[in-house]
Structures are given as C-alpha cells and as structure tokens.
mmCIF file of C-alpha atoms in Angstrom:
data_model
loop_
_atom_site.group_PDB
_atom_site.id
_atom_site.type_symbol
_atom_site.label_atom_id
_atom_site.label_comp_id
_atom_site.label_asym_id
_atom_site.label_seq_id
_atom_site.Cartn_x
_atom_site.Cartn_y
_atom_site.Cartn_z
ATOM 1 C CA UNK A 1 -5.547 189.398 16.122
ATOM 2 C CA UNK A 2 -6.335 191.710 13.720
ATOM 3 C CA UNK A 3 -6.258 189.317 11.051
ATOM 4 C CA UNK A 4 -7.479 186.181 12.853
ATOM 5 C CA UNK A 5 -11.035 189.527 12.808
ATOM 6 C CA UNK A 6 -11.256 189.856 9.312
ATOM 7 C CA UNK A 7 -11.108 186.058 9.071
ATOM 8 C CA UNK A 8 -13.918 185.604 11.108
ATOM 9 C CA UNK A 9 -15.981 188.518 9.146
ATOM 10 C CA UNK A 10 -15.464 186.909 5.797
ATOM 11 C CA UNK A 11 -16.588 183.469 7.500
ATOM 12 C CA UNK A 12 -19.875 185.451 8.973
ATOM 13 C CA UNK A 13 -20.614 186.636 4.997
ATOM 14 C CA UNK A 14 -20.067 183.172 3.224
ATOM 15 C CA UNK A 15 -22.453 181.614 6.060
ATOM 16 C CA UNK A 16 -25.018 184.600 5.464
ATOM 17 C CA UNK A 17 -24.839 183.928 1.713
ATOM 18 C CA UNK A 18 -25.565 180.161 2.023
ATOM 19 C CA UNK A 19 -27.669 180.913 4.602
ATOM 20 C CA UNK A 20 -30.107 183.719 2.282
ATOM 21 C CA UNK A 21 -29.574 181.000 -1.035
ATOM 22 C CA UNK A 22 -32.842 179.327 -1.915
ATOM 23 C CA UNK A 23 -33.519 175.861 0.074
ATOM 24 C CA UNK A 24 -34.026 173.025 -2.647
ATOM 25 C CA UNK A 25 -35.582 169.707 -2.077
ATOM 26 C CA UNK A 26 -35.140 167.236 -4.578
ATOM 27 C CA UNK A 27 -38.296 165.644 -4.006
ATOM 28 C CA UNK A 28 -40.048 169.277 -5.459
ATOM 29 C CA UNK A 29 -40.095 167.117 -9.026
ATOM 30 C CA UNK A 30 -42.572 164.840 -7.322
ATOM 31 C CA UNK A 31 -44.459 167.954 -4.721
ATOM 32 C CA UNK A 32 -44.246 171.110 -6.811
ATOM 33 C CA UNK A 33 -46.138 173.192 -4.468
ATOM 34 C CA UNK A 34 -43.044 172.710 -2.507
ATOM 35 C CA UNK A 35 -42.008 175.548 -4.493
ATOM 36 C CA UNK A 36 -45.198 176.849 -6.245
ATOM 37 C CA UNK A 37 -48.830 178.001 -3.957
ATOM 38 C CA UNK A 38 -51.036 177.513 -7.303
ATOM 39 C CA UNK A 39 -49.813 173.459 -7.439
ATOM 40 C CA UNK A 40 -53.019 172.102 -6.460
ATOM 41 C CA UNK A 41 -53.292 168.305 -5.730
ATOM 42 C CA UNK A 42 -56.884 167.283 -6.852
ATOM 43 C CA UNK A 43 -56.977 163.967 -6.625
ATOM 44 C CA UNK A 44 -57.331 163.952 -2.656
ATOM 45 C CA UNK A 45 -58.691 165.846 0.260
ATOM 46 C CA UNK A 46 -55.825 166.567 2.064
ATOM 47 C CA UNK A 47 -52.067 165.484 1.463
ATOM 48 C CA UNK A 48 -49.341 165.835 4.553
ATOM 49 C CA UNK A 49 -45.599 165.821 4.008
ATOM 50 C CA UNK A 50 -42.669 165.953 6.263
ATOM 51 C CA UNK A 51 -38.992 166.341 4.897
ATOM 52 C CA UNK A 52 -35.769 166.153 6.184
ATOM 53 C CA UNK A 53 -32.634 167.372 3.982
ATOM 54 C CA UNK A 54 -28.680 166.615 5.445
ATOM 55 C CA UNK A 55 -26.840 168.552 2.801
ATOM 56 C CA UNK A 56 -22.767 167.988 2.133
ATOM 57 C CA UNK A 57 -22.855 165.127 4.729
ATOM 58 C CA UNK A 58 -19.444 165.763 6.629
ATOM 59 C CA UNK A 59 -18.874 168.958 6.203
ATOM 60 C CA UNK A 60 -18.630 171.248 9.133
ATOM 61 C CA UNK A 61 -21.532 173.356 10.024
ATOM 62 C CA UNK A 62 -23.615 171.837 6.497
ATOM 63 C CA UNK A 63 -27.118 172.870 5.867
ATOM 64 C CA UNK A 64 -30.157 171.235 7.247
ATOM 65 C CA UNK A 65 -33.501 171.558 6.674
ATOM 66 C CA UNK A 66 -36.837 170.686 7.787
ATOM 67 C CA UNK A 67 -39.836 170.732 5.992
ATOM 68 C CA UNK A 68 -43.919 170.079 6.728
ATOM 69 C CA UNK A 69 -46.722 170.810 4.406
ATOM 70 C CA UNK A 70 -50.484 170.375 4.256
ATOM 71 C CA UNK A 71 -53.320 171.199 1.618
ATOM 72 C CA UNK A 72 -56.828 170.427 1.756
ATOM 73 C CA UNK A 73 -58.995 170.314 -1.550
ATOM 74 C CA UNK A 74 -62.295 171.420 -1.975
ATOM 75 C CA UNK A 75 -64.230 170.352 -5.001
ATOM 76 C CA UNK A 76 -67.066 172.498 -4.808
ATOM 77 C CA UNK A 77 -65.121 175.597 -4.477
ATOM 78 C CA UNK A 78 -61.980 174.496 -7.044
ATOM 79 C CA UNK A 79 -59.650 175.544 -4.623
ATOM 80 C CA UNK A 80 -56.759 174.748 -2.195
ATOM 81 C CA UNK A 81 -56.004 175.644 0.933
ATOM 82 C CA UNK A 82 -52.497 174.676 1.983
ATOM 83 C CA UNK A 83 -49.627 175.536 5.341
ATOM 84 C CA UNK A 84 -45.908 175.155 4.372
ATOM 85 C CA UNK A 85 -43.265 175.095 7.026
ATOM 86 C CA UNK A 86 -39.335 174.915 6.370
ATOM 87 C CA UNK A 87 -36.761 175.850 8.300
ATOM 88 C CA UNK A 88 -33.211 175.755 7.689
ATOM 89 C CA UNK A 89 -30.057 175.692 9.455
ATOM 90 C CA UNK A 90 -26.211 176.618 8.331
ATOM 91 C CA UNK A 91 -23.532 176.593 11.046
ATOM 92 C CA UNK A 92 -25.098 179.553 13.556
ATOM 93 C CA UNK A 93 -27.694 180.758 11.505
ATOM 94 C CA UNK A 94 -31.419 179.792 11.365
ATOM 95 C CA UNK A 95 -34.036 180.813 8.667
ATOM 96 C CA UNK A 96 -37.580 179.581 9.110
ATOM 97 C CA UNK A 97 -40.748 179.930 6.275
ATOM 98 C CA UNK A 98 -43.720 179.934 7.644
ATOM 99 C CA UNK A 99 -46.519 180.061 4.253
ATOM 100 C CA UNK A 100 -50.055 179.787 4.385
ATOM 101 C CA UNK A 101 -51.284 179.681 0.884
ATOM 102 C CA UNK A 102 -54.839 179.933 -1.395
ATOM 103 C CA UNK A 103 -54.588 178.582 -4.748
ATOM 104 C CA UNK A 104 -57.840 178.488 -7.456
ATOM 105 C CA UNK A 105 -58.379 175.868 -10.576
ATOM 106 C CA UNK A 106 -59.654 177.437 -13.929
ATOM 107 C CA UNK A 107 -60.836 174.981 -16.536
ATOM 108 C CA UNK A 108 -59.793 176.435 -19.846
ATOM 109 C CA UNK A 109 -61.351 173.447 -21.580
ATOM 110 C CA UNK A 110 -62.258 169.715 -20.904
ATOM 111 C CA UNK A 111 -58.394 169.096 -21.045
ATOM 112 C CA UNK A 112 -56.713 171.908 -19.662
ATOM 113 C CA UNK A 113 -56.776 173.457 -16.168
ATOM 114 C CA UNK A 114 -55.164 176.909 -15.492
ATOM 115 C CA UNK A 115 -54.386 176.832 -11.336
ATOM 116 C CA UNK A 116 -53.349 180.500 -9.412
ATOM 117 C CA UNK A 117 -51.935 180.611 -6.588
ATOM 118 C CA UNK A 118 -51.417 183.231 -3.754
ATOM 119 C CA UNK A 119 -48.926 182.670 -0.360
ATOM 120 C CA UNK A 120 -48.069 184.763 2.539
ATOM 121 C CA UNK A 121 -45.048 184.393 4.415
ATOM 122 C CA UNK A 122 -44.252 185.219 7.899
ATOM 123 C CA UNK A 123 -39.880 184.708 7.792
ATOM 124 C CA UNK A 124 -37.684 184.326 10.715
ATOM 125 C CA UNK A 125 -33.918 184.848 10.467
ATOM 126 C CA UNK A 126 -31.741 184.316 14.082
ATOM 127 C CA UNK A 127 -28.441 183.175 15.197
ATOM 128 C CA UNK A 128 -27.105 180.331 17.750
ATOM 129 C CA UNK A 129 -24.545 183.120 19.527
ATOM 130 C CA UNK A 130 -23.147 180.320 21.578
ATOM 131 C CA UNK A 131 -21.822 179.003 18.664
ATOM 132 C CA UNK A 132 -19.504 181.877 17.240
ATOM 133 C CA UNK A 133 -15.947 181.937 17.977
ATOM 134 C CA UNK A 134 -14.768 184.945 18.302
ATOM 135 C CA UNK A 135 -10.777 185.693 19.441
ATOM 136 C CA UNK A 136 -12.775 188.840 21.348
ATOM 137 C CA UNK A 137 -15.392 187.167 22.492
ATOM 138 C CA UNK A 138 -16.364 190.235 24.704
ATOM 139 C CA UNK A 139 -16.057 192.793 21.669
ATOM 140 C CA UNK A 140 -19.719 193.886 20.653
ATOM 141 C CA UNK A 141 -18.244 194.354 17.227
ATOM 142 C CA UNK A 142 -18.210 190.724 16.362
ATOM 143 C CA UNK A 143 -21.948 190.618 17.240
ATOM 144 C CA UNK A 144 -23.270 193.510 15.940
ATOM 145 C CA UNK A 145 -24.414 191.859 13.455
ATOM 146 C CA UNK A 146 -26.524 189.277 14.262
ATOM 147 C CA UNK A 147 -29.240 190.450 15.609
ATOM 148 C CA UNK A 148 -32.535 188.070 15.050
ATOM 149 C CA UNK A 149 -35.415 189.330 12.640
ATOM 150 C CA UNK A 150 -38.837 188.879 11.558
ATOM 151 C CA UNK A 151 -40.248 189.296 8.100
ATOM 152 C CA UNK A 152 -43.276 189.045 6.013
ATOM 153 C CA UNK A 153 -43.639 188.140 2.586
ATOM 154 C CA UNK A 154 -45.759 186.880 -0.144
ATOM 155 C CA UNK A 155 -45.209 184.282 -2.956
ATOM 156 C CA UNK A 156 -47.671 183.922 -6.446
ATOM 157 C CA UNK A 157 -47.538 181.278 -8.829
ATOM 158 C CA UNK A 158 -49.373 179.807 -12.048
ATOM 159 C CA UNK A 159 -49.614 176.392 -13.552
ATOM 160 C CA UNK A 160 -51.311 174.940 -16.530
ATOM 161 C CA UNK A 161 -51.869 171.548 -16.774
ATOM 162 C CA UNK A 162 -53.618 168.660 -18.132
ATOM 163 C CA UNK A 163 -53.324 164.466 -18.030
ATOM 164 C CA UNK A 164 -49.931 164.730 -18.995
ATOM 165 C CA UNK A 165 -48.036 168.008 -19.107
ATOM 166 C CA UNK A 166 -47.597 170.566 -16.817
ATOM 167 C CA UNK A 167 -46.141 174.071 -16.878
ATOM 168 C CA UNK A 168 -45.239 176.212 -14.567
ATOM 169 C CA UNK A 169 -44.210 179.792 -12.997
ATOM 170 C CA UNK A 170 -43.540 181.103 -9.417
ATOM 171 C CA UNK A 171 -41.853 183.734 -7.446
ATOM 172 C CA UNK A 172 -40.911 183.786 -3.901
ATOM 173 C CA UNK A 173 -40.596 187.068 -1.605
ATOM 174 C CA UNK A 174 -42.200 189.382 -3.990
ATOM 175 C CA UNK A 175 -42.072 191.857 -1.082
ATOM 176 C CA UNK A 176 -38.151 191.331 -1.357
ATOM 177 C CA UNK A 177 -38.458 193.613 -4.880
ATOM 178 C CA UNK A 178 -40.219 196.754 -3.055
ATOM 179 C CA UNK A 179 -38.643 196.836 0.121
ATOM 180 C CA UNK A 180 -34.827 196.948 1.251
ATOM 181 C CA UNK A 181 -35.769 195.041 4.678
ATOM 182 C CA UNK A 182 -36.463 191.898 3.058
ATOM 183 C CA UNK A 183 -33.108 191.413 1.383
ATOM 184 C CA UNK A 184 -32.493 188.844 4.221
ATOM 185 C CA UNK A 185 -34.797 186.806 1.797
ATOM 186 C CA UNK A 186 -34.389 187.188 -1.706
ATOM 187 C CA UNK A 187 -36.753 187.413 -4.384
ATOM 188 C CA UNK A 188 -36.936 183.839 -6.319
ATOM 189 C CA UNK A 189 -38.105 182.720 -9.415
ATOM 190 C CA UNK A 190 -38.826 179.633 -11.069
ATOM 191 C CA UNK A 191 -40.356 178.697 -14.378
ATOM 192 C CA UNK A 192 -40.644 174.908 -15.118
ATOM 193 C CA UNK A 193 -42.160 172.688 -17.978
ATOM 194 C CA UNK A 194 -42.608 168.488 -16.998
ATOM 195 C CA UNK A 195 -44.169 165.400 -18.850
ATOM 196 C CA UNK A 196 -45.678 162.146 -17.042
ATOM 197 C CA UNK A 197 -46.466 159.196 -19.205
ATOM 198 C CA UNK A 198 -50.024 157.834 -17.757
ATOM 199 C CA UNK A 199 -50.660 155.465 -19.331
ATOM 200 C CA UNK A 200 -51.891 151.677 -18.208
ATOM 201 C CA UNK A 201 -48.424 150.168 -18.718
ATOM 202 C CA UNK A 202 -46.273 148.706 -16.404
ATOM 203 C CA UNK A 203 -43.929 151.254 -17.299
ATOM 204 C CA UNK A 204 -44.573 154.975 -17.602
ATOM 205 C CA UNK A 205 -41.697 157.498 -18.153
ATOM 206 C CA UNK A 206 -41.681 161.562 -16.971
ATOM 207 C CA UNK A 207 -39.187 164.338 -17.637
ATOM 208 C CA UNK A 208 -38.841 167.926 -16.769
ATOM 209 C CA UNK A 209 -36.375 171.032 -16.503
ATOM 210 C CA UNK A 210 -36.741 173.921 -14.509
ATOM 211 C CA UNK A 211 -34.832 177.610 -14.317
ATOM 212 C CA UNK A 212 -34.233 178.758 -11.124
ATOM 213 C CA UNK A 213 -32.934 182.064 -10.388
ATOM 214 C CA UNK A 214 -32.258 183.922 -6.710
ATOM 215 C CA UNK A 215 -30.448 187.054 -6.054
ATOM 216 C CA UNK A 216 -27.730 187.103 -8.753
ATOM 217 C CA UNK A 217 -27.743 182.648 -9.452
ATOM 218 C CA UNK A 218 -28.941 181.377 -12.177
ATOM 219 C CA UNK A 219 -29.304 177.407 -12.078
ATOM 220 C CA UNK A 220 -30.706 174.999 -14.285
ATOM 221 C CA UNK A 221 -32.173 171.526 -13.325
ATOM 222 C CA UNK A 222 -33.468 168.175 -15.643
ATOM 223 C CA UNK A 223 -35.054 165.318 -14.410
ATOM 224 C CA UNK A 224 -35.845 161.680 -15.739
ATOM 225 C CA UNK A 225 -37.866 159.348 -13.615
ATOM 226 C CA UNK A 226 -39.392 156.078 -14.268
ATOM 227 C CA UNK A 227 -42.576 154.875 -13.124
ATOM 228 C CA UNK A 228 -42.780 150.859 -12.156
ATOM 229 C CA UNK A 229 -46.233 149.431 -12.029
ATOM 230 C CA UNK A 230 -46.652 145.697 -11.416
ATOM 231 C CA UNK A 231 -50.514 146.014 -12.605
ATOM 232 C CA UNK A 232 -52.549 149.010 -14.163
ATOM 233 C CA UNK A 233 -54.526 149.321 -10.368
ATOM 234 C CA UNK A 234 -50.951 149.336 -8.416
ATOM 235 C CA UNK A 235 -49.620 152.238 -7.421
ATOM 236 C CA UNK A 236 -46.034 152.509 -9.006
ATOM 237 C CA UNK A 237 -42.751 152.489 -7.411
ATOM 238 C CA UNK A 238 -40.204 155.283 -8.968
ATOM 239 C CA UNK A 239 -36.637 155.427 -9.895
ATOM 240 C CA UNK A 240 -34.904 158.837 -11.072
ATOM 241 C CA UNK A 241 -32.946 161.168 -11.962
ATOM 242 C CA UNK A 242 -31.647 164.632 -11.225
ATOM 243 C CA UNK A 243 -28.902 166.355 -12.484
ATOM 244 C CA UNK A 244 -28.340 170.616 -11.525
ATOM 245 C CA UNK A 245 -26.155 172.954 -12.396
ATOM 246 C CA UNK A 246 -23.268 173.076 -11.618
ATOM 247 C CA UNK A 247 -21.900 170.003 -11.241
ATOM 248 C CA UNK A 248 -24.733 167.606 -9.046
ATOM 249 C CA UNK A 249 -26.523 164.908 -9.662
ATOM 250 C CA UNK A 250 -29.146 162.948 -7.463
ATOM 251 C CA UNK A 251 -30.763 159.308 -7.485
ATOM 252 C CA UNK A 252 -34.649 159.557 -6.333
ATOM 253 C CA UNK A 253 -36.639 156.753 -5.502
ATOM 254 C CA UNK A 254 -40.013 156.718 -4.363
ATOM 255 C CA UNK A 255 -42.691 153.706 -3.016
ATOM 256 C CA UNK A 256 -46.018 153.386 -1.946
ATOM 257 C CA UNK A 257 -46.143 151.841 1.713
ATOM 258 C CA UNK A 258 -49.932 151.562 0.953
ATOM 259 C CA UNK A 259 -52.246 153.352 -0.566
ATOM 260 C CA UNK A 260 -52.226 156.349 1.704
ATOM 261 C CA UNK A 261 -48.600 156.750 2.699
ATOM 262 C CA UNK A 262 -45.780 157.124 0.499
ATOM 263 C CA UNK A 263 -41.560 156.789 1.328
ATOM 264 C CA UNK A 264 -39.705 158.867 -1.328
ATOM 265 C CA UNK A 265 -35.551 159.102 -0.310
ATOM 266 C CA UNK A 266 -33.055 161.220 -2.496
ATOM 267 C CA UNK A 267 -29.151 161.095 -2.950
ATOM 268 C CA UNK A 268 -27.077 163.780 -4.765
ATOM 269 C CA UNK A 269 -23.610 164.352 -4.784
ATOM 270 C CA UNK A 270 -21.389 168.069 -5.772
ATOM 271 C CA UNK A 271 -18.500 167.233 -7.996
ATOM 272 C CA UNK A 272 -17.116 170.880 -7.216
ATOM 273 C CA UNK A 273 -14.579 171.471 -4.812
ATOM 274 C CA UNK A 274 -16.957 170.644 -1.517
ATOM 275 C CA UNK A 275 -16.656 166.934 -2.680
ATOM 276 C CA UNK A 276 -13.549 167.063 -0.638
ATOM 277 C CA UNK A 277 -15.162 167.375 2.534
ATOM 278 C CA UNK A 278 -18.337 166.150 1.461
ATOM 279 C CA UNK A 279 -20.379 162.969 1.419
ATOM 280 C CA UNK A 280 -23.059 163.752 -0.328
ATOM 281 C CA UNK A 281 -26.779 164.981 0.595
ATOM 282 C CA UNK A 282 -29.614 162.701 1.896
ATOM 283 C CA UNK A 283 -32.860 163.587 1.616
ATOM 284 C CA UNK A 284 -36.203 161.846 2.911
ATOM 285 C CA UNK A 285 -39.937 162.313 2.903
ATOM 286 C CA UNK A 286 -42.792 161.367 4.025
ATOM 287 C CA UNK A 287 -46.682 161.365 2.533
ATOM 288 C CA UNK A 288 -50.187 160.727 3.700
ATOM 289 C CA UNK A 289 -53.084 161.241 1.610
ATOM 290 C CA UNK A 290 -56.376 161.486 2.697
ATOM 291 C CA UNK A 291 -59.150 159.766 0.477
ATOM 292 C CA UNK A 292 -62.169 162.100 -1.053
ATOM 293 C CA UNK A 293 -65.578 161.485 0.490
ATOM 294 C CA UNK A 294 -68.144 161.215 -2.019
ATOM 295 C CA UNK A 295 -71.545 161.518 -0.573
ATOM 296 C CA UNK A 296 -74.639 159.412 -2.809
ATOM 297 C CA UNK A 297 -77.221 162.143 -3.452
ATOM 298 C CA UNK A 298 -80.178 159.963 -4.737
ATOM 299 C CA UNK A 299 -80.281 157.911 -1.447
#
C-alpha cells in the first residue's frame, strides 16, 4: 500500500511538471503573437484564430490544448489590441491563459518598425478529482494537493521588423519572478530572429530559429518553409519544416481557402523514448482576416 502511495505521488509530480511546461504550437512560426503581445499584424483589421493541438497521439492521459485569438488594428493610433485564450489539459490537470494584450508600432525609419507589446494574464490551474486513482481513495492526503487556483500575470515583448526580417523578444509570467504564488506558471522567455523571401516569384523561401527557455529548459527550434505562389496576386500555399530540441521534428502546411480564411495543419513526431507509446502530435488551425476599410476623403 505504502508503496503502491509513493507511486501515485511521483505520478502527481511528473503530471504537474508537464502540466506547468510551456504550451507550444507549431503554427507560432506562422502567428508569433501566439507567443509575443508586441507581434502586430498590420496588414488587416482584425485576424481570428482557433487551434487545436493532440500531443503524443496514443499515449495515456497526453496533452491537449485549445487555443483562440483575436487582434484588431488601428491605423490611426499604430496600435493593436488583441484577446488570447489557451487552455490546456494533461491527464487530471487543467491550465487555462486568459491574455488581453496592447501592443504599439514605432517607425524607426521608412524600413524599419520597432513594435512593444504589453499582456495581462488572468491563469487558472484545477484538477478533474474524478479522475485520480487513489488505493485510499477516502485519505485526504492524496488530495491535499490539488486544490484549484487563480492567478494573474503579465507578459512584455519587442519586435523589430521590416519587409523581410524580423526579430524578436518576449517573456511570459513576469509576475512569476517577484512572487512565489505564481510558480504554478513559470516565467518564459523567448528570443527569435526569422527571414521571409517576398518577393514576386512563384517561389519564396523563409527561415528562422528561436531560444526558448522555462523554469530550468532550455530548447532550441529552426524552421524552413516554402512559399508556393501560382501567380504574383495569389496567395501562396506553404510547405515546412520544424525541427526542436531534443529529438522532434514537424511537417507544416498551410493554404488559403480564400482570401479571408486560411487552413494551416502540423505533424511532429518525438524520437525519444515516448515514441513507444506515441503517434505523433496533430495540430490544426484556423484563420479569418478581416479586410481594412479605407474611407475616400476627397468625395
């Protein structure tokens, strides 16, 4: 009994580990205010996204997670306004990210645009009790524990960018570094550096890396995606990519529906020892953009 206990304690602390890890969506090479608040999207009034993530497909009690953004532009003001929701689940236990977020566009010079960005988080962390098994199911011990709690946060991020390059640097749960409560969310950091070919050929090529580091992980990701434009006016189809340390690599593809909705999917498979109960992780999103309104001021 005693040992069948400790069993179920060490199980408890590998789920809350996974469970306070950073999320990752592939499809952040393609959305980077997925993980950044000063990622503004310029080139429409509002963008919507919605993201599902199956992670280690077969694998008992694997992560899922849910994600739903929305930013709104304004020209006049240089500035974004944006709502990111993402919850995710591991066996019992349930974290949910709830950001709204401000983000400002500086011109340094007729090529170069220096964005900030602010984000405040309201986090949720709670546990599915009906789904522990526990030899003592009656003994408060076991449950002790898990006791649901709320959280608030705040992320800040920077981004310089121009036609082609972009460069970047966020942290997540700032609040994580001052206070002990918020160690249910760790402080996150991310500093990345991409290139996107724009040019009018039928085929345009991108690249990027970014270093990710949570709690005590360090992790290191590259991507290479190509861009697949029947004419200079179409918008391209996309084919990449992504390979993270340690030991996974994804496939992303990516199509315009029309010109307002988007269908981007992502595979990646773990060559490390969860391969053996594993699958592989599917991942799928979906984007509307909303058109600007320009309004004729000599009529």
């Amino acid at each position: 009994m005693k040992k069948t206990f400790i069993l179920i304690l060490l199980n408890l602390t590998a789920i809350m580990l996974f469970a306070q890890s950073n999320i990752r969506l592939n499809n952040d090479w393609n959305k980077m205010y997925i993980i950044n608040p000063a990622s503004i999207n310029d080139q429409y009034l509002a963008e919507f996204n919605m993201a599902t993530r199956q992670q280690w497909t077969g694998f008992q009690g694997s992560p899922t997670t849910l994600f739903a953004s929305g930013t709104l532009y304004i020209d006049d003001l240089y500035t974004q306004f944006g709502l990111k929701v993402m919850q995710d689940k591991i066996g019992f236990t349930s974290t949910t990210n709830i950001d709204l977020t401000y983000a400002y566009a500086a011109r340094v010079n007729d090529d170069w645009k220096l964005n900030l960005g602010l984000g405040l988080s309201f986090q949720m962390l709670g546990y599915d009790v009906s789904k522990v098994i526990s030899p003592t199911p009656t003994d408060p011990t076991v449950l002790n524990g898990l006791i649901n709690k709320n959280n608030v946060n705040s992320d800040i991020g920077f981004e310089l960018t121009n036609k082609n390059y972009k460069f970047g640097l966020a942290g997540q749960n700032i609040f994580t570094l001052f206070s002990p409560v918020n160690k249910m969310f760790p402080n996150t950091n991310f500093v990345y550096a991409m290139y996107h070919d724009s040019s009018h050929d039928s085929f345009n090529l991108g690249y990027g890396v970014c270093g990710i580091q949570y709690s005590n992980i360090y992790q290191m990701e590259f991507n290479l995606t190509g861009y697949f434009k029947p004419n200079a006016s179409t918008n391209p189809f996309q084919l990449g990519l992504v390979y993270r340390t340690w030991s996974e690599v994804g496939l992303l593809f990516g199509f315009d529906i029309s010109h307002n909705f988007r269908v981007s999917y992502s595979y990646d498979y773990n060559f490390s020892g969860i391969s053996n109960a594993s699958f592989g992780t599917h991942e799928l999103m979906l984007t509307y953009r909303l058109d600007k309104v320009y309004k004729c001021k000599n009529c």
